[in-house]
Coordinates of N, CA and C in Angstrom, one line a residue:
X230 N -12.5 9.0 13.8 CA -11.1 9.2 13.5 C -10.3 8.4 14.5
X231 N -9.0 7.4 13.7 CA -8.3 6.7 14.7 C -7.0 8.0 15.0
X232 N -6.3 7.5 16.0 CA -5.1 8.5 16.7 C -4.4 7.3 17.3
X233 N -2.4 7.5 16.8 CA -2.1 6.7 18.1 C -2.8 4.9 17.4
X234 N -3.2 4.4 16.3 CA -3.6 3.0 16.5 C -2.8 3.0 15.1
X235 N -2.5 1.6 15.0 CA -1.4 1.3 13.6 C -2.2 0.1 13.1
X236 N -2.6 0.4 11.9 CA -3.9 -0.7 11.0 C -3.3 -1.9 10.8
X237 N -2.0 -1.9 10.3 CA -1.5 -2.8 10.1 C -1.6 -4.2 8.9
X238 N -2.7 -3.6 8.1 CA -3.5 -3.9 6.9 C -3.8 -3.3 5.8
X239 N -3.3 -2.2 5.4 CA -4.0 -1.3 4.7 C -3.6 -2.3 3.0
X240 N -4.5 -1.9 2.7 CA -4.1 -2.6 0.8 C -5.6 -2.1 0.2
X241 N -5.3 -2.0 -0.5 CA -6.5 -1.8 -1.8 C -8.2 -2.1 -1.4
X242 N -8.1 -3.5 -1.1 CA -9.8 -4.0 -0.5 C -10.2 -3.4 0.9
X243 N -9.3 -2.7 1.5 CA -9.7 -2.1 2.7 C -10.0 -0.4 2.8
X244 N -9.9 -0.1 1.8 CA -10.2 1.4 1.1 C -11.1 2.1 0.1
X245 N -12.3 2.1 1.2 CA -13.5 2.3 0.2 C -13.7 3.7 0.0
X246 N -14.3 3.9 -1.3 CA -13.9 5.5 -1.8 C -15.9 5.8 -2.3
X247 N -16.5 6.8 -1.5 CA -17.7 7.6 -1.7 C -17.5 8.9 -2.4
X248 N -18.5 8.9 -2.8 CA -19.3 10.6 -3.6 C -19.7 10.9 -3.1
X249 N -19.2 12.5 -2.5 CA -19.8 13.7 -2.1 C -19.4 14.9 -2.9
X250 N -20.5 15.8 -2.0 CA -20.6 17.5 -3.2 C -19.2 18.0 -4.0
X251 N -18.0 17.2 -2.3 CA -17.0 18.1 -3.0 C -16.0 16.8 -3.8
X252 N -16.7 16.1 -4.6 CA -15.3 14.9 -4.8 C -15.7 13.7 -4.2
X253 N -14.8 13.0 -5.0 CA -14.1 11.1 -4.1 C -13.8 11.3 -2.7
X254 N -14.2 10.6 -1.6 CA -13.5 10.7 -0.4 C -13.6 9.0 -0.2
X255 N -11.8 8.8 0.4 CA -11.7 7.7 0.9 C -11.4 7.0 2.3
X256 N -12.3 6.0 2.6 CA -12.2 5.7 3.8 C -11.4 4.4 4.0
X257 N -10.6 4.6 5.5 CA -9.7 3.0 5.9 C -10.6 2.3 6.6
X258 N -10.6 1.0 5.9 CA -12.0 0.0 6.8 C -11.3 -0.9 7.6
X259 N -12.0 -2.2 8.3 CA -11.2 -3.2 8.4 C -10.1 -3.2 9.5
X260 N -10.5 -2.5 10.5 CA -9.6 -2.6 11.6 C -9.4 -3.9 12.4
X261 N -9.8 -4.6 11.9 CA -9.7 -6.7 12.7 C -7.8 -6.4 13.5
X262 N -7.0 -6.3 12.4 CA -5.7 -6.7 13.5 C -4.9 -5.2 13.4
X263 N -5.6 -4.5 14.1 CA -4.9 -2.9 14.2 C -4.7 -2.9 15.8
X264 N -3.5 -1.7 16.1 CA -3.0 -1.9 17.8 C -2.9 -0.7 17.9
X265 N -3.2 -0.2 19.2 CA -2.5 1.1 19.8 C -0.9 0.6 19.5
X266 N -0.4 1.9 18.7 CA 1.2 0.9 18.8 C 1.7 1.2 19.9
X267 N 0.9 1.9 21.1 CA 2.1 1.4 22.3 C 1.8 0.0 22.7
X268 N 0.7 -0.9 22.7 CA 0.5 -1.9 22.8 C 0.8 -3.1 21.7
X269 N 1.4 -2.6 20.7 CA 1.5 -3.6 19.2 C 2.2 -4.7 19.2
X270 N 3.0 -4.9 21.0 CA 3.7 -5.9 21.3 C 3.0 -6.9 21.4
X271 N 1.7 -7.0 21.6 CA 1.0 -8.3 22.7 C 0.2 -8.9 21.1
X272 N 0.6 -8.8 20.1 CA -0.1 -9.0 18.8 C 0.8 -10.0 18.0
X273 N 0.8 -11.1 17.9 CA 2.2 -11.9 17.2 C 1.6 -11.6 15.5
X274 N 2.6 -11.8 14.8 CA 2.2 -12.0 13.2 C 1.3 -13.0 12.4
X275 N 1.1 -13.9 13.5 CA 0.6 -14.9 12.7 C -0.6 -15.7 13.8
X276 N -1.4 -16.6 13.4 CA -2.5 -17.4 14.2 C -1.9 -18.3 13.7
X277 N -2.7 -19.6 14.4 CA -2.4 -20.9 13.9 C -3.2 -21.0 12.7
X278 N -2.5 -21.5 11.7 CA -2.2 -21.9 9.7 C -2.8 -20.4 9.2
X279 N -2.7 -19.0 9.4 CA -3.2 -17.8 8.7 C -1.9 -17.3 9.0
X280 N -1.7 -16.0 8.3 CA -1.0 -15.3 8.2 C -1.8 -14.0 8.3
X281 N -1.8 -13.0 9.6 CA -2.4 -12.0 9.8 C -1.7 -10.5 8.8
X282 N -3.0 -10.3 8.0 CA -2.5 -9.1 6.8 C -1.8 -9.6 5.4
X283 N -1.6 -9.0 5.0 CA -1.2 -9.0 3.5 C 0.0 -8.3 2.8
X284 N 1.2 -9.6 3.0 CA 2.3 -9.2 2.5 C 3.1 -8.3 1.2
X285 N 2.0 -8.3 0.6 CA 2.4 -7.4 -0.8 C 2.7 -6.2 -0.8
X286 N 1.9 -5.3 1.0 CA 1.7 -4.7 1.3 C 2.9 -4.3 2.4
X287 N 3.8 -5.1 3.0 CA 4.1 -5.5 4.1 C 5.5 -4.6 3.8
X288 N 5.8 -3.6 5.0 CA 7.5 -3.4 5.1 C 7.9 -4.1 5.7
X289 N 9.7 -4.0 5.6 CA 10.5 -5.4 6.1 C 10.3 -5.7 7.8
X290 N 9.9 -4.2 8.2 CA 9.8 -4.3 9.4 C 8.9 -4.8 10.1
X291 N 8.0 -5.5 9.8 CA 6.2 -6.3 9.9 C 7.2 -7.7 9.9
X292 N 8.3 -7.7 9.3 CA 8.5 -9.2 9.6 C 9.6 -9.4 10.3
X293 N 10.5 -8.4 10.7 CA 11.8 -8.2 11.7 C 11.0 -7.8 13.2
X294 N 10.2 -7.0 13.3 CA 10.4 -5.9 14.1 C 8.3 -6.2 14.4
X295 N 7.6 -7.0 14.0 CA 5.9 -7.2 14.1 C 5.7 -6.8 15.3
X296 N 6.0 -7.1 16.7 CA 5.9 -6.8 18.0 C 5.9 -5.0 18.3
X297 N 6.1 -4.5 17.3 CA 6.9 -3.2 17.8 C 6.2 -2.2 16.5
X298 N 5.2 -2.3 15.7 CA 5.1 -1.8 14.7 C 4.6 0.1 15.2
X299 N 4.6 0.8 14.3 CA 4.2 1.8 14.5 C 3.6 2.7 13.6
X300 N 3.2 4.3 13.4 CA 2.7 4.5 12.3 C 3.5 4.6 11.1
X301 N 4.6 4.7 11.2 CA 5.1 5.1 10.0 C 5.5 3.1 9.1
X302 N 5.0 2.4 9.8 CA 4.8 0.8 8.9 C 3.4 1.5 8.0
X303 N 3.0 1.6 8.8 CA 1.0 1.9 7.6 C 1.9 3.4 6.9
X304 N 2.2 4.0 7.1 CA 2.9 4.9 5.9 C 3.3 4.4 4.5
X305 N 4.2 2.9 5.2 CA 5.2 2.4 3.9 C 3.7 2.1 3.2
X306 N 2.8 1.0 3.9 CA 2.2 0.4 3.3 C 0.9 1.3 2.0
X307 N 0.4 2.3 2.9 CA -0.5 3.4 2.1 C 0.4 3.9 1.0
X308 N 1.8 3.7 0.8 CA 2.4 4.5 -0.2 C 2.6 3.3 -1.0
X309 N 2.5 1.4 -0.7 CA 2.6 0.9 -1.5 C 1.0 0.5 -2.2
X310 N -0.1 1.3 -1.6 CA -1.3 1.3 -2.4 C -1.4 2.0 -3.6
X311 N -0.8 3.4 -3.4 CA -0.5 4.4 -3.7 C 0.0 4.0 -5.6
X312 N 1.4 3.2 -4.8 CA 2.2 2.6 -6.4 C 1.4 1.9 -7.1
X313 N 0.6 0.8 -6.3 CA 0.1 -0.3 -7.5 C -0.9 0.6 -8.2
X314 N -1.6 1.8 -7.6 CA -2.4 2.6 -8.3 C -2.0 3.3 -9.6
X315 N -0.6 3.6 -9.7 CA -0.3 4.4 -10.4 C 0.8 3.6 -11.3
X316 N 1.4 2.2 -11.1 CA 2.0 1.3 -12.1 C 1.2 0.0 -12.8
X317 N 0.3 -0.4 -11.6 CA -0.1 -2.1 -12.2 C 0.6 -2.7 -11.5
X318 N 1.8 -2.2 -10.4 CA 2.9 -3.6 -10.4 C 2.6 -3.5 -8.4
X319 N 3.2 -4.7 -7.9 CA 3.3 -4.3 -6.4 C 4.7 -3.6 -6.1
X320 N 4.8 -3.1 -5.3 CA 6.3 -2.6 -5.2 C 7.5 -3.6 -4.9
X321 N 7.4 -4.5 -5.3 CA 8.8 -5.8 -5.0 C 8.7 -6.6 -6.4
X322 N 10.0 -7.2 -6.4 CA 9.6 -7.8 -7.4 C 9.3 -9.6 -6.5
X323 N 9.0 -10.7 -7.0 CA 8.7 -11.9 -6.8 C 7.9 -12.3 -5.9
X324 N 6.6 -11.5 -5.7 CA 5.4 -12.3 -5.8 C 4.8 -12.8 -6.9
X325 N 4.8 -12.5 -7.9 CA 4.2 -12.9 -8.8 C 4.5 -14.2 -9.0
X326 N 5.7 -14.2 -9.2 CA 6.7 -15.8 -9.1 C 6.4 -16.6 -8.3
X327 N 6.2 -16.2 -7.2 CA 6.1 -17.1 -6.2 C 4.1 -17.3 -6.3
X328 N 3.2 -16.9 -6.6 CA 2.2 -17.1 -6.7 C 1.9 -18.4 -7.9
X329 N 2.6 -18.3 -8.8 CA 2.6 -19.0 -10.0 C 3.7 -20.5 -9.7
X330 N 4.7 -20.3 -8.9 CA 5.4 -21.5 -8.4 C 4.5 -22.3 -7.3
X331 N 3.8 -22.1 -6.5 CA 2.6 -22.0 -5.4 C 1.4 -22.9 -6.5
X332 N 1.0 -22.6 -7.4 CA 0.1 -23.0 -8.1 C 0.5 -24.1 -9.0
X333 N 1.3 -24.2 -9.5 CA 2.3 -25.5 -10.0 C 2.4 -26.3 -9.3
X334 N 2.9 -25.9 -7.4 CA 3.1 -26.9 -6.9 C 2.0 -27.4 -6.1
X335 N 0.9 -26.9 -6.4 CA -0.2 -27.0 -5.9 C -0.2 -26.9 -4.1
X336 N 0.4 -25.9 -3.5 CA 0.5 -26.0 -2.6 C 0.0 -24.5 -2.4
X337 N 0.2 -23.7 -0.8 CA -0.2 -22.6 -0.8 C 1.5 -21.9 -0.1
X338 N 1.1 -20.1 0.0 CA 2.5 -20.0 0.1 C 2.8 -20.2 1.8
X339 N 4.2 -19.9 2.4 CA 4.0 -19.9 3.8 C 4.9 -19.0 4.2
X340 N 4.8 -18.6 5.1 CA 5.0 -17.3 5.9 C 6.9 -17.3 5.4
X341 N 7.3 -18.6 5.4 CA 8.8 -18.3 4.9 C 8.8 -17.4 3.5
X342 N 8.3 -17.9 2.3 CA 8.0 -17.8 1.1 C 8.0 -16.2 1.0
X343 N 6.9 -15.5 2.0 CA 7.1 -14.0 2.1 C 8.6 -13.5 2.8
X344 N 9.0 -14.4 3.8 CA 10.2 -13.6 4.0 C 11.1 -13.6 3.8
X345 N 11.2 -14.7 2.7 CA 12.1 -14.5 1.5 C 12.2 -13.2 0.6
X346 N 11.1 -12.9 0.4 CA 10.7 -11.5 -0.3 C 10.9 -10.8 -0.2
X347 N 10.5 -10.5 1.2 CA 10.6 -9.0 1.6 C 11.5 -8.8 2.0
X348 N 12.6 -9.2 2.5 CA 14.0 -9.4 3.4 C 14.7 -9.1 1.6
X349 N 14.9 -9.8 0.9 CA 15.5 -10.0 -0.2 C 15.3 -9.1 -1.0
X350 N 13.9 -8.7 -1.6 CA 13.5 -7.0 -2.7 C 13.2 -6.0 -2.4
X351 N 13.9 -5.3 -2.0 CA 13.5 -3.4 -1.8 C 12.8 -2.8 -3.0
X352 N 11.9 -2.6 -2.2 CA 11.0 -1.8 -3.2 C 12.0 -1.1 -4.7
X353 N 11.1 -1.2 -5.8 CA 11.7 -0.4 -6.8 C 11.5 0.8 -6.9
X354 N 12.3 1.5 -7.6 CA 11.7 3.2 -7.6 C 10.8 3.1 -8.7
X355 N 9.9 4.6 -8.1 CA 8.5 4.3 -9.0 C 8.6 4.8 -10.4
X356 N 9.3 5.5 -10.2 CA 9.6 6.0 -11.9 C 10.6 4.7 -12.8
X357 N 10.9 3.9 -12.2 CA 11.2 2.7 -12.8 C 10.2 2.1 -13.8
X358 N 9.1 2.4 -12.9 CA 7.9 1.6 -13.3 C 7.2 2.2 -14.5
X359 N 7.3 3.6 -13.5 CA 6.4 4.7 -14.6 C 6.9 5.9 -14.8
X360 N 7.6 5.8 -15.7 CA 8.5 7.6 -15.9 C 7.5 8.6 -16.3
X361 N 6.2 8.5 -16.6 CA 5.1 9.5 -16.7 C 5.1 10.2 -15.2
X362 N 5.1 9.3 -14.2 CA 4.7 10.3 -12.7 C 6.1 11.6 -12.6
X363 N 5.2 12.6 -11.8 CA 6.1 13.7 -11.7 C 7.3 13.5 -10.6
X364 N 8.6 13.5 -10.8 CA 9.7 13.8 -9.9 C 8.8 14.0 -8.6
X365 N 8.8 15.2 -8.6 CA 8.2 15.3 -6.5 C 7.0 14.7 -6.0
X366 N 6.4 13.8 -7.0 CA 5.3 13.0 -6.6 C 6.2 11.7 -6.1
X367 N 7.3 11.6 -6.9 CA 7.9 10.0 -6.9 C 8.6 10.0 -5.9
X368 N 9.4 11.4 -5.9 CA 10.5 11.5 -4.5 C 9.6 11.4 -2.9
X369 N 8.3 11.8 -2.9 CA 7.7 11.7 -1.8 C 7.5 10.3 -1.7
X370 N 6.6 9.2 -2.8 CA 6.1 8.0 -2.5 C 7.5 7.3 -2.5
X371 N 8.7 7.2 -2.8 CA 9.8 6.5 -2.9 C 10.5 6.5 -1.3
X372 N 10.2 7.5 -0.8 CA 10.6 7.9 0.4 C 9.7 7.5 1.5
X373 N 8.3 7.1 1.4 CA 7.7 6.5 2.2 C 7.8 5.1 2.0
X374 N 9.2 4.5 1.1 CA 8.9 3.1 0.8 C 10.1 2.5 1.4
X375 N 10.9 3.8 1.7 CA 12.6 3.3 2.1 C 12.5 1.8 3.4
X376 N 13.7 1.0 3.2 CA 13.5 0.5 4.3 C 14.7 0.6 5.2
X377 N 15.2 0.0 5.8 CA 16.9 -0.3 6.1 C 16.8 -1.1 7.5
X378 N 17.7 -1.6 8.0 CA 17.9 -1.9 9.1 C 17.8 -1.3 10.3
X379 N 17.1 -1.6 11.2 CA 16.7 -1.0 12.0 C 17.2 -1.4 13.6
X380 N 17.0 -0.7 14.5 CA 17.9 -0.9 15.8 C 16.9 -2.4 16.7
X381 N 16.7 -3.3 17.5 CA 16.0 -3.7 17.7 C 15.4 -3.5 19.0
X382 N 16.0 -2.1 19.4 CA 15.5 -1.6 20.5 C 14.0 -0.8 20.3
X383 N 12.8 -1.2 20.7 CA 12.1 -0.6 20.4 C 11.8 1.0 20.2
X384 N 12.3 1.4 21.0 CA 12.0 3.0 20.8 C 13.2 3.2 20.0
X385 N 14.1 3.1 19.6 CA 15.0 3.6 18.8 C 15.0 2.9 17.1
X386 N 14.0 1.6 16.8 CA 13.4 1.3 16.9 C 12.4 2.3 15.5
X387 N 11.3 2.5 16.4 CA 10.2 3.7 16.1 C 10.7 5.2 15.8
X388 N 12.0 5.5 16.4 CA 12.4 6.9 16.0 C 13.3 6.8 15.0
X389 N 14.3 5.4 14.3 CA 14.2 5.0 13.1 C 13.8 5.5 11.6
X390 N 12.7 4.6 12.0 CA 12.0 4.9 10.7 C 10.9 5.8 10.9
X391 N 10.9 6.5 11.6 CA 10.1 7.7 11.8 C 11.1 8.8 10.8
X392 N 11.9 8.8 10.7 CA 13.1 9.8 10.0 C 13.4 9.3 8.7
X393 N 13.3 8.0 8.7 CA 13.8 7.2 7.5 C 12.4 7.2 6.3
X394 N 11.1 7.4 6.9 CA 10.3 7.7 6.0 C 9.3 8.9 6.1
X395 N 8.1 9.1 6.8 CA 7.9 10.1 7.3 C 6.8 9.2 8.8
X396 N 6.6 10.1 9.7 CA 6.7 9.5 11.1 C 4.9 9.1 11.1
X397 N 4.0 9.3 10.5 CA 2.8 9.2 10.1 C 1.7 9.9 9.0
X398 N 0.8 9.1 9.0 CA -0.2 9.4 7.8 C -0.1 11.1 7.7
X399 N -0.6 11.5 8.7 CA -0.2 13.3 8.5 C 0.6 13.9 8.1
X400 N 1.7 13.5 8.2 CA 3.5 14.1 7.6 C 2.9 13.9 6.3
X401 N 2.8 12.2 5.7 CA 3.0 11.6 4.5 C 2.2 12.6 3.2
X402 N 0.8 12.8 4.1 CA -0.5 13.6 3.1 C 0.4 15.2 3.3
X403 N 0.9 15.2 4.4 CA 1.2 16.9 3.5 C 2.3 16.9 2.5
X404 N 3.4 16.3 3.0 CA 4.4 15.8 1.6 C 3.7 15.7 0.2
X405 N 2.9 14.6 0.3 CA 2.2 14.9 -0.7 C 1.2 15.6 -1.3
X406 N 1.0 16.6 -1.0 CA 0.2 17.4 -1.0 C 0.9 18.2 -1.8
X407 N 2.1 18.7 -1.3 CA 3.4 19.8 -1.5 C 3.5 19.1 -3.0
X408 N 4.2 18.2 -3.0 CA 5.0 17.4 -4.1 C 3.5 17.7 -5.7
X409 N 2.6 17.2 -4.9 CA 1.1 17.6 -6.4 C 1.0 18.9 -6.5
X410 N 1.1 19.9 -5.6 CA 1.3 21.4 -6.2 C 2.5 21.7 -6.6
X411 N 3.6 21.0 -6.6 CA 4.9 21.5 -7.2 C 5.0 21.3 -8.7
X412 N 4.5 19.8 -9.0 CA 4.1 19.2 -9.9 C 2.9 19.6 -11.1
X413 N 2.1 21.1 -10.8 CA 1.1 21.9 -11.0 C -0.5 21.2 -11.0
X414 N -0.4 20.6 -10.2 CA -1.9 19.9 -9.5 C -2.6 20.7 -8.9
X415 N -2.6 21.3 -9.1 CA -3.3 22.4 -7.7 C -4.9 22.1 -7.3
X416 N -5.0 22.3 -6.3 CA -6.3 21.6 -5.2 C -7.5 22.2 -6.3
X417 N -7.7 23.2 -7.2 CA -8.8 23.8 -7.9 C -8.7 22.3 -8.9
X418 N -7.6 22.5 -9.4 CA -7.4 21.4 -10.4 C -7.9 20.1 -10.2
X419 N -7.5 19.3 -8.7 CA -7.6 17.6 -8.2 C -9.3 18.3 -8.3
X420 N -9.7 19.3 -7.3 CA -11.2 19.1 -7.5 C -11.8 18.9 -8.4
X421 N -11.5 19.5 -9.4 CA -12.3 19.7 -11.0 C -12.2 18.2 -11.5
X422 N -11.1 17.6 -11.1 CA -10.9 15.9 -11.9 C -11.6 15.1 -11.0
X423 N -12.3 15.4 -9.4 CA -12.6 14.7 -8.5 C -14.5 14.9 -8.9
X424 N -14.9 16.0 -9.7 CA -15.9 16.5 -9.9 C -16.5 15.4 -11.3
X425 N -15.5 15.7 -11.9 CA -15.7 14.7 -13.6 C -15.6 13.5 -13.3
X426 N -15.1 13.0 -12.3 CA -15.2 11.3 -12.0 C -16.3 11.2 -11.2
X427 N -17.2 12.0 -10.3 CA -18.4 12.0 -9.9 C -19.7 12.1 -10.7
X428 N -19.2 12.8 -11.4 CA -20.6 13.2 -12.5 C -20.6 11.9 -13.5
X429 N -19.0 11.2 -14.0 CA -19.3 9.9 -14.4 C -20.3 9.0 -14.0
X430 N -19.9 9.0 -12.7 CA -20.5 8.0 -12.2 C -22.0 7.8 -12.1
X431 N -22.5 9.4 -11.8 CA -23.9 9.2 -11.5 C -24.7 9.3 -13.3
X432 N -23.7 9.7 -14.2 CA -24.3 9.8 -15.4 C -25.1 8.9 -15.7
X433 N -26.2 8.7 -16.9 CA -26.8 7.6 -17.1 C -26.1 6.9 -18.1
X434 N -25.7 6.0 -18.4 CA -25.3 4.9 -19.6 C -24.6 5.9 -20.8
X435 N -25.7 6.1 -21.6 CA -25.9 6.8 -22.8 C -25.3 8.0 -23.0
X436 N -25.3 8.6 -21.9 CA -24.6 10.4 -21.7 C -22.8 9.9 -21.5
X437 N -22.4 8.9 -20.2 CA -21.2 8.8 -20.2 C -20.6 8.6 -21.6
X438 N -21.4 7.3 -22.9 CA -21.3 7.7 -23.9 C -20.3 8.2 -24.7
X439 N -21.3 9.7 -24.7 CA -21.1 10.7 -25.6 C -20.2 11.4 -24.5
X440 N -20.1 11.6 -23.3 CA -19.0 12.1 -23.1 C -17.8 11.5 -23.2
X441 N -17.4 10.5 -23.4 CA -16.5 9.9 -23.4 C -15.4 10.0 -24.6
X442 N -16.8 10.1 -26.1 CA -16.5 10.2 -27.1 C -15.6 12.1 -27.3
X443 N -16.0 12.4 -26.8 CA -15.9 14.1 -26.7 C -14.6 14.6 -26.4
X444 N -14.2 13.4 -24.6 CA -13.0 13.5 -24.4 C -11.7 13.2 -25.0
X445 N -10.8 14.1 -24.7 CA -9.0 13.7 -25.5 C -9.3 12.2 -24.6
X446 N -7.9 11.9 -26.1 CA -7.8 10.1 -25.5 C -7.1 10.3 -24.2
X447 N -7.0 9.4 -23.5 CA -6.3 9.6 -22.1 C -5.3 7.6 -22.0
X448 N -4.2 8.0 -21.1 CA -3.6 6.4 -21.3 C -4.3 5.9 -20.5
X449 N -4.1 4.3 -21.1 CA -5.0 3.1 -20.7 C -4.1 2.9 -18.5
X450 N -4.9 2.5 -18.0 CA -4.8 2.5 -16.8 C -4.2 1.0 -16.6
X451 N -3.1 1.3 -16.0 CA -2.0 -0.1 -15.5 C -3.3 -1.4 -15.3
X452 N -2.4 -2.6 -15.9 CA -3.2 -3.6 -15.1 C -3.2 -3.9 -13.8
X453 N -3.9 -4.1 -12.7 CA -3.3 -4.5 -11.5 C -2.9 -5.7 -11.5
X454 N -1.5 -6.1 -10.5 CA -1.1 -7.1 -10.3 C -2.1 -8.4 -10.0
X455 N -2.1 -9.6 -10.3 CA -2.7 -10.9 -10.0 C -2.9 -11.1 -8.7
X456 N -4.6 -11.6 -8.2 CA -4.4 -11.9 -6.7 C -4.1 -12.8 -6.5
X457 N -3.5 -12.9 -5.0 CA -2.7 -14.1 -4.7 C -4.2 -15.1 -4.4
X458 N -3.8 -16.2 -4.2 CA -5.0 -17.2 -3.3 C -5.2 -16.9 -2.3
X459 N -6.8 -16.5 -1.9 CA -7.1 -16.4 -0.6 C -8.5 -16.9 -0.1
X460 N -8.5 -18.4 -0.5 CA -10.0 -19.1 -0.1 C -9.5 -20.0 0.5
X461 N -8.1 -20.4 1.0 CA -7.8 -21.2 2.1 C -6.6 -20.6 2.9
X462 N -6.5 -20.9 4.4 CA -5.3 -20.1 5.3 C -4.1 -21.0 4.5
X463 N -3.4 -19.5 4.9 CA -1.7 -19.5 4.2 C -1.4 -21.2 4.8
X464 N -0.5 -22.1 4.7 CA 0.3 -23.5 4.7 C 1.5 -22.7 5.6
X465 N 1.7 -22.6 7.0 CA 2.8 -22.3 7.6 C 3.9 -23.6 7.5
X466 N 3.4 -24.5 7.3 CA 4.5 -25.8 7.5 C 4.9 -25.5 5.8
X467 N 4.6 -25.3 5.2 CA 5.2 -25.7 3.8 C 6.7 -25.2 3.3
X468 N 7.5 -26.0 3.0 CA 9.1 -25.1 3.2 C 8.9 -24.1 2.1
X469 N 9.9 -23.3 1.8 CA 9.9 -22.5 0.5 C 10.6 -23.6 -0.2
X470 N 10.4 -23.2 -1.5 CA 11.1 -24.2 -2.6 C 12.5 -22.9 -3.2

């Protein structure tokens, strides 16, 4: 168990999910550029030609405020996993754009390119995306997505957006927790769906099958967004276009 350390990474490939008796359990991997955040000053954003982490993922404050980060940045970011799980989309708009202008111009993106982005698109609301999710599911993940301007005093700073979203992973999971029983999820219930996606799994071929056929239709699951390029380091010299 980490305490006190800010991952500073979190996104989808870093969240591996096992079967046990009771359900899916998921783990945060990949701790390479995570800090004690009282120490998260001595860590700059970037190496020479890489871009450390993955901006899809990134609150504004990873690119104002990187020196200073704290838990409630991996808040934003775990609640922007959260979204592409439940829309297909990242929470901003113009990566996509910029992935596909990048490829045209046969170049790669550079660290300006994202701070164009993120500085410029505030997350969307998620019921924008997907008006099926429940109100108090949305008002929790919408809330851990807020951003705003912040003081550049470090501790004022951290007590910020400690209020502005919720102040770490612990707050976030109980909020959400509340918001799935209000929404009538109830913990018997997530188990029972956490049990049927287990027993898929280990089913043989032929049985998933016929269960499949058995089951109500259910909606087709968002596409996930396009990956960006990542077999060469980001182009810091490259201007934005």
């Amino acid at each position: 168990t980490y305490t006190g350390v800010v991952h500073r990474d979190l996104k989808p490939q870093n969240i591996l999910l096992g079967i046990t008796p009771q359900g899916w359990v998921g783990k945060v991997s990949d701790f390479g550029i995570s800090k004690s955040f009282e120490s998260a000053g001595l860590t700059n954003i970037t190496k020479p030609g890489e871009v450390l982490g993955t901006p899809m993922y990134w609150p504004r404050e990873q690119i104002t405020h990187y020196k200073y980060l704290n838990p409630a940045t991996d808040v934003f970011s775990i609640a922007a996993v959260f979204y592409e799980m439940l829309t297909g989309k990242w929470v901003r708009e113009g990566f996509e754009a910029l992935f596909e202008r990048c490829k045209r111009q046969r170049r790669l993106a550079a660290i300006s390119d994202y701070m164009n982005i993120i500085i410029g698109n505030p997350a969307i609301p998620i019921r924008q995306r997907n008006a099926d999710i429940p109100e108090p599911v949305a008002a929790v993940l919408d809330r851990a997505l807020q951003e705003a301007e912040v003081p550049y005093d470090e501790h004022k700073m951290r007590d910020a957006l400690a209020k502005l979203r919720y102040p770490d992973a612990r707050a976030f999971r109980d909020a959400l927790l509340a918001a799935l029983l209000e929404a009538g999820f109830t913990e018997e219930r997530i188990r029972e769906g956490q049990r049927r996606l287990s027993s898929q799994e280990t089913d043989p071929p032929d049985k998933k099958a016929a269960a499949s056929e058995e089951d109500a239709p259910v909606r087709k699951i968002p596409d996930a967004p396009p990956n960006p390029p990542t077999d060469t380091p980001v182009d810091l010299a490259a201007p934005p276009s």
